[in-house]
Amino acid sequence: MNLLDGKQTSIAIKERIANEVRGYTAKGLRPPHLAAILVGDDGASQTYVANKEKSSHEVGFTSSVYRYSANTSEEELLKAISFLNEDDDIDGFIVQLPLPKQINEQRVINSISPEKDVDGFTPINIGRMVLGEDAFIPATPMGICSLLEHYNIETEGKHCVVLGRSNIVGTPVANLLSRNRKGANCTVTLCHSRTKNLAEITRQADILVVAIGKPEFVTAEMVKEGAVLVDVGIHRVPDETKKSGYRIIGDVKHSEVDAKCEWATPVPGGVGPLTIVSLLQNTLKSYRRRFGL
Ligand code: GUN
């Protein structure tokens, strides 16, 4: 098995971003600015936003986080978004999901300006992506494509099976990999919770993308010999042997599946680092547009 190393790939892409940013700031332009809105105190969300800040600084971006308490009203949040939509010093921002129950997530997403929607979650950006127009592509699917591209994985004519149909990962990655362009042109099957004979289908996959949100769901008998495996899952499980008291596992039982694969992403260190890098790339794209670069 060969490693689809997300950490290494993300370092290489971040170096390219940092170089470009240095060029702009040397000319006297301000650096790109990525902001995040974080509501409540969900542990995974805090980690994601902290990683976003760290990566932003690594490439020379300005980063800011707007924190709101868990009992913030939808109205307050919409006001904050409207403020960021109008702020010329901010090139892009994300509203970290999930949001507390009193807030309608789709209404919030719909209020983000499509021109600053670096998560690619607004209907306008999703529509543009599906039509093949210039768009902000959602970070995780974009990261998966970058990873396959970085390792020159042949995708053309391959059967790609995607497990999971979420708006954030499964649905957009199925769309992206089926498009008529370099690094795509796959025949895609999208499987979900109502799919019958799942293992029969996953065993046909040349490329298997797993984003089903269930720890170690994919086992060896579900995977073809020589497959390319992309595991999007991230789960914390208690582990007394670790200083932190937990370890991270994916949606795939790597201890038995990896040996069958030609390529596989580790968890952690696979898709995760690329997700943040995609967010940086989208922010840089917004910055270039705004400054006509
Ligand atoms: N929650 C889990 N993944 C994501 C993501 O990519 N963007 C946002 N905004 N929230 C998330």
Short mmCIF file of C-alpha atoms and ligand atoms in Angstrom, two decimals:
data_model
loop_
_atom_site.label_atom_id
_atom_site.label_comp_id
_atom_site.label_asym_id
_atom_site.label_seq_id
_atom_site.Cartn_x
_atom_site.Cartn_y
_atom_site.Cartn_z
CA MET A 1 0.00 0.00 0.00
CA ASN A 2 1.20 3.51 -0.86
CA LEU A 3 0.27 6.41 1.38
CA LEU A 4 -1.85 9.31 0.10
CA ASP A 5 -0.10 11.60 2.54
CA GLY A 6 -2.31 14.61 3.22
CA LYS A 7 0.17 16.19 5.59
CA GLN A 8 3.00 16.24 3.01
CA THR A 9 0.66 17.37 0.23
CA SER A 10 -0.72 20.17 2.38
CA ILE A 11 2.80 21.39 3.21
CA ALA A 12 3.65 21.53 -0.52
CA ILE A 13 0.48 23.48 -1.39
CA LYS A 14 0.88 25.82 1.61
CA GLU A 15 4.40 26.69 0.42
CA ARG A 16 2.99 27.72 -2.97
CA ILE A 17 0.30 29.84 -1.27
CA ALA A 18 2.83 31.50 1.06
CA ASN A 19 5.09 32.36 -1.89
CA GLU A 20 2.24 33.99 -3.76
CA VAL A 21 1.19 35.96 -0.67
CA ARG A 22 4.79 37.16 -0.13
CA GLY A 23 4.75 38.47 -3.71
CA TYR A 24 1.62 40.51 -3.06
CA THR A 25 2.68 41.94 0.29
CA ALA A 26 6.11 42.84 -1.16
CA LYS A 27 4.20 45.03 -3.62
CA GLY A 28 2.50 46.78 -0.71
CA LEU A 29 -0.86 45.00 -0.79
CA ARG A 30 -2.45 43.87 2.46
CA PRO A 31 -2.41 40.09 3.05
CA PRO A 32 -5.52 37.94 2.37
CA HIS A 33 -7.93 37.79 5.32
CA LEU A 34 -9.96 34.69 6.27
CA ALA A 35 -12.50 35.00 9.09
CA ALA A 36 -14.59 32.43 10.94
CA ILE A 37 -17.75 32.63 13.01
CA LEU A 38 -17.86 30.12 15.82
CA VAL A 39 -21.07 29.68 17.81
CA GLY A 40 -21.06 27.65 21.04
CA ASP A 41 -18.33 25.39 22.39
CA ASP A 42 -18.41 22.17 20.37
CA GLY A 43 -14.97 20.52 20.80
CA ALA A 44 -14.49 19.41 17.18
CA SER A 45 -15.50 22.87 15.90
CA GLN A 46 -13.00 24.56 18.24
CA THR A 47 -10.25 22.28 16.93
CA TYR A 48 -11.18 22.97 13.31
CA VAL A 49 -11.20 26.75 13.82
CA ALA A 50 -7.90 26.64 15.76
CA ASN A 51 -6.31 24.67 12.88
CA LYS A 52 -7.70 27.17 10.39
CA GLU A 53 -6.08 30.03 12.34
CA LYS A 54 -2.74 28.25 12.60
CA SER A 55 -2.67 27.43 8.86
CA SER A 56 -3.74 30.98 7.95
CA HIS A 57 -0.77 32.39 9.85
CA GLU A 58 1.60 29.84 8.30
CA VAL A 59 0.84 31.16 4.81
CA GLY A 60 0.86 34.83 5.82
CA PHE A 61 -2.92 35.41 5.90
CA THR A 62 -4.69 37.55 8.45
CA SER A 63 -7.09 35.41 10.46
CA SER A 64 -9.90 36.40 12.76
CA VAL A 65 -12.47 34.46 14.75
CA TYR A 66 -15.81 35.88 15.90
CA ARG A 67 -17.03 33.86 18.87
CA TYR A 68 -20.66 33.74 20.00
CA SER A 69 -22.24 31.93 22.92
CA ALA A 70 -24.35 28.79 22.41
CA ASN A 71 -27.57 30.70 23.14
CA THR A 72 -27.01 33.32 20.40
CA SER A 73 -30.19 34.01 18.42
CA GLU A 74 -30.48 33.52 14.69
CA GLU A 75 -31.11 37.24 14.30
CA GLU A 76 -27.82 38.12 16.05
CA LEU A 77 -25.94 35.67 13.88
CA LEU A 78 -27.50 37.04 10.68
CA LYS A 79 -26.43 40.54 11.75
CA ALA A 80 -22.85 39.35 12.26
CA ILE A 81 -22.86 37.76 8.80
CA SER A 82 -24.22 40.91 7.21
CA PHE A 83 -21.36 42.84 8.84
CA LEU A 84 -18.73 40.45 7.42
CA ASN A 85 -20.42 40.48 3.99
CA GLU A 86 -19.86 44.25 3.89
CA ASP A 87 -16.39 44.42 5.45
CA ASP A 88 -13.90 45.20 2.66
CA ASP A 89 -10.98 44.00 4.77
CA ILE A 90 -12.30 40.41 4.77
CA ASP A 91 -11.86 38.31 1.63
CA GLY A 92 -13.74 35.24 2.82
CA PHE A 93 -15.35 33.75 5.90
CA ILE A 94 -16.93 30.56 7.16
CA VAL A 95 -19.67 29.90 9.67
CA GLN A 96 -18.52 26.83 11.54
CA LEU A 97 -21.11 24.01 11.51
CA PRO A 98 -22.98 22.52 13.28
CA LEU A 99 -24.95 25.43 14.75
CA PRO A 100 -27.04 25.30 17.94
CA LYS A 101 -30.60 23.98 17.52
CA GLN A 102 -32.37 27.38 17.78
CA ILE A 103 -30.63 28.49 14.57
CA ASN A 104 -31.76 27.45 11.09
CA GLU A 105 -28.54 26.37 9.36
CA GLN A 106 -29.76 26.77 5.78
CA ARG A 107 -31.09 30.28 6.45
CA VAL A 108 -27.70 31.21 7.85
CA ILE A 109 -25.82 29.74 4.88
CA ASN A 110 -28.16 31.50 2.45
CA SER A 111 -27.29 34.85 4.03
CA ILE A 112 -23.54 34.54 3.29
CA SER A 113 -22.44 36.59 0.28
CA PRO A 114 -21.56 34.05 -2.48
CA GLU A 115 -18.48 36.19 -3.22
CA LYS A 116 -17.13 35.54 0.30
CA ASP A 117 -18.46 32.00 0.72
CA VAL A 118 -15.05 30.27 0.77
CA ASP A 119 -16.70 27.10 2.17
CA GLY A 120 -18.68 26.86 -1.09
CA PHE A 121 -21.89 26.08 0.81
CA THR A 122 -24.28 28.69 -0.63
CA PRO A 123 -26.81 27.64 -3.28
CA ILE A 124 -25.13 30.01 -5.77
CA ASN A 125 -21.71 28.37 -5.41
CA ILE A 126 -23.16 24.85 -5.43
CA GLY A 127 -25.15 25.74 -8.55
CA ARG A 128 -22.07 27.21 -10.24
CA MET A 129 -20.05 24.10 -9.34
CA VAL A 130 -22.68 21.74 -10.78
CA LEU A 131 -22.82 23.80 -13.98
CA GLY A 132 -19.01 23.72 -14.23
CA GLU A 133 -18.77 27.49 -13.85
CA ASP A 134 -16.13 29.29 -11.80
CA ALA A 135 -17.08 28.67 -8.14
CA PHE A 136 -15.80 28.21 -4.63
CA ILE A 137 -15.66 24.41 -4.32
CA PRO A 138 -16.46 22.96 -0.86
CA ALA A 139 -13.22 22.41 1.01
CA THR A 140 -13.26 18.66 1.67
CA PRO A 141 -14.22 17.54 -1.87
CA MET A 142 -11.68 20.00 -3.28
CA GLY A 143 -9.05 18.56 -0.91
CA ILE A 144 -9.82 15.02 -2.08
CA CYS A 145 -9.33 16.07 -5.72
CA SER A 146 -6.06 17.87 -4.82
CA LEU A 147 -4.77 14.76 -3.08
CA LEU A 148 -5.55 12.48 -6.05
CA GLU A 149 -3.97 15.03 -8.39
CA HIS A 150 -0.83 15.44 -6.24
CA TYR A 151 -0.16 11.69 -6.45
CA ASN A 152 -1.07 11.52 -10.17
CA ILE A 153 -3.82 8.98 -9.52
CA GLU A 154 -5.49 8.07 -12.83
CA THR A 155 -9.18 8.94 -12.59
CA GLU A 156 -10.30 8.94 -16.23
CA GLY A 157 -12.78 6.14 -16.93
CA LYS A 158 -12.35 4.70 -13.43
CA HIS A 159 -15.30 3.54 -11.38
CA CYS A 160 -15.48 5.75 -8.31
CA VAL A 161 -17.85 4.68 -5.55
CA VAL A 162 -18.75 7.37 -3.01
CA LEU A 163 -20.20 6.28 0.34
CA GLY A 164 -22.36 9.01 1.87
CA ARG A 165 -24.49 11.75 0.30
CA SER A 166 -23.96 14.74 2.61
CA ASN A 167 -24.16 18.26 1.19
CA ILE A 168 -20.63 18.94 2.46
CA VAL A 169 -18.78 15.88 1.12
CA GLY A 170 -20.55 12.99 -0.66
CA THR A 171 -22.80 14.92 -3.03
CA PRO A 172 -20.18 17.49 -4.20
CA VAL A 173 -17.33 14.96 -4.51
CA ALA A 174 -19.55 12.70 -6.65
CA ASN A 175 -20.27 15.69 -8.88
CA LEU A 176 -16.64 16.84 -9.12
CA LEU A 177 -15.22 13.41 -9.98
CA SER A 178 -17.79 12.85 -12.73
CA ARG A 179 -17.04 16.13 -14.52
CA ASN A 180 -15.45 16.31 -17.97
CA ARG A 181 -12.07 17.68 -16.90
CA LYS A 182 -8.54 16.60 -16.02
CA GLY A 183 -8.38 14.83 -12.66
CA ALA A 184 -12.00 13.66 -13.00
CA ASN A 185 -13.96 11.87 -15.77
CA CYS A 186 -14.85 9.02 -13.41
CA THR A 187 -17.95 6.86 -13.65
CA VAL A 188 -19.47 7.60 -10.25
CA THR A 189 -21.84 5.57 -8.08
CA LEU A 190 -23.20 7.40 -5.02
CA CYS A 191 -24.19 5.00 -2.21
CA HIS A 192 -26.10 5.90 0.95
CA SER A 193 -28.06 4.48 3.88
CA ARG A 194 -30.77 2.98 1.62
CA THR A 195 -28.38 1.37 -0.87
CA LYS A 196 -28.99 -2.36 -1.28
CA ASN A 197 -26.11 -4.86 -1.60
CA LEU A 198 -23.61 -2.20 -0.57
CA ALA A 199 -20.55 -4.48 -0.44
CA GLU A 200 -21.30 -5.75 -3.97
CA ILE A 201 -21.06 -2.16 -5.22
CA THR A 202 -18.08 -1.02 -3.14
CA ARG A 203 -16.14 -4.09 -4.35
CA GLN A 204 -16.42 -2.69 -7.89
CA ALA A 205 -14.71 0.56 -6.90
CA ASP A 206 -11.38 1.48 -8.49
CA ILE A 207 -11.57 4.58 -6.27
CA LEU A 208 -13.54 4.33 -3.03
CA VAL A 209 -14.38 7.57 -1.20
CA VAL A 210 -15.82 6.92 2.26
CA ALA A 211 -17.72 9.76 3.98
CA ILE A 212 -20.41 7.89 5.85
CA GLY A 213 -19.69 9.09 9.38
CA LYS A 214 -19.55 5.62 10.97
CA PRO A 215 -16.34 4.47 12.72
CA GLU A 216 -14.54 1.60 10.89
CA PHE A 217 -17.63 0.86 8.80
CA VAL A 218 -15.71 -0.33 5.71
CA THR A 219 -14.10 -3.75 6.15
CA ALA A 220 -11.77 -5.82 3.95
CA GLU A 221 -14.49 -7.82 2.17
CA MET A 222 -16.00 -4.54 0.89
CA VAL A 223 -12.86 -3.48 -1.00
CA LYS A 224 -11.33 -4.66 -4.29
CA GLU A 225 -7.67 -5.66 -4.45
CA GLY A 226 -5.65 -2.69 -5.81
CA ALA A 227 -8.26 -0.02 -5.02
CA VAL A 228 -7.53 3.63 -4.24
CA LEU A 229 -9.06 4.39 -0.85
CA VAL A 230 -9.99 7.83 0.49
CA ASP A 231 -11.24 7.84 4.09
CA VAL A 232 -12.96 11.11 5.07
CA GLY A 233 -14.10 9.91 8.53
CA ILE A 234 -12.78 11.42 11.77
CA HIS A 235 -13.90 9.89 15.09
CA ARG A 236 -12.47 10.18 18.58
CA VAL A 237 -12.41 6.90 20.52
CA PRO A 238 -11.22 6.46 24.12
CA ASP A 239 -7.67 5.07 24.35
CA GLU A 240 -5.94 4.80 27.71
CA THR A 241 -2.55 4.22 26.11
CA LYS A 242 -2.59 7.80 24.73
CA LYS A 243 -1.66 10.87 26.73
CA SER A 244 -4.76 12.64 25.42
CA GLY A 245 -6.96 9.69 26.48
CA TYR A 246 -8.25 9.19 22.94
CA ARG A 247 -7.19 8.33 19.41
CA ILE A 248 -8.59 9.27 16.02
CA ILE A 249 -10.06 6.62 13.72
CA GLY A 250 -11.79 6.87 10.34
CA ASP A 251 -14.76 5.33 8.54
CA VAL A 252 -12.51 2.47 7.35
CA LYS A 253 -11.00 -0.43 9.31
CA HIS A 254 -7.49 0.34 8.11
CA SER A 255 -5.90 -2.57 10.01
CA GLU A 256 -7.51 -5.01 7.56
CA VAL A 257 -8.32 -2.87 4.49
CA ASP A 258 -5.00 -1.08 3.78
CA ALA A 259 -3.16 -4.26 2.73
CA LYS A 260 -5.61 -4.69 -0.18
CA CYS A 261 -5.22 -1.13 -1.47
CA GLU A 262 -2.75 0.29 -3.96
CA TRP A 263 -3.19 3.70 -2.37
CA ALA A 264 -4.88 4.75 0.88
CA THR A 265 -5.22 7.86 3.02
CA PRO A 266 -4.17 7.53 6.66
CA VAL A 267 -6.46 8.81 9.45
CA PRO A 268 -5.44 11.27 10.77
CA GLY A 269 -3.14 12.96 8.22
CA GLY A 270 -5.11 12.13 5.07
CA VAL A 271 -8.00 14.28 3.90
CA GLY A 272 -8.09 16.49 7.03
CA PRO A 273 -5.02 18.68 6.31
CA LEU A 274 -6.19 19.18 2.70
CA THR A 275 -9.58 20.50 3.82
CA ILE A 276 -7.97 23.48 5.54
CA VAL A 277 -5.63 24.06 2.61
CA SER A 278 -8.64 24.19 0.24
CA LEU A 279 -10.15 26.89 2.42
CA LEU A 280 -6.92 28.87 2.10
CA GLN A 281 -6.94 28.36 -1.69
CA ASN A 282 -10.52 29.60 -1.91
CA THR A 283 -9.65 32.65 0.19
CA LEU A 284 -6.70 33.41 -2.07
CA LYS A 285 -9.00 33.07 -5.09
CA SER A 286 -11.42 35.57 -3.55
CA TYR A 287 -8.52 37.95 -2.76
CA ARG A 288 -7.23 37.78 -6.36
CA ARG A 289 -10.72 38.52 -7.67
CA ARG A 290 -11.19 41.45 -5.31
CA PHE A 291 -7.81 42.99 -6.19
CA GLY A 292 -8.04 42.10 -9.89
CA LEU A 293 -4.83 40.01 -9.66
N1 GUN B 1 -18.09 21.52 10.03
C1 GUN B 1 -17.50 20.37 9.60
N2 GUN B 1 -16.84 20.58 8.45
C2 GUN B 1 -17.02 21.87 8.14
C3 GUN B 1 -16.56 22.68 7.06
O1 GUN B 1 -15.88 22.26 6.13
N3 GUN B 1 -16.97 23.98 7.10
C4 GUN B 1 -17.74 24.48 8.10
N4 GUN B 1 -18.09 25.76 8.03
N5 GUN B 1 -18.16 23.75 9.10
C5 GUN B 1 -17.81 22.46 9.12
#
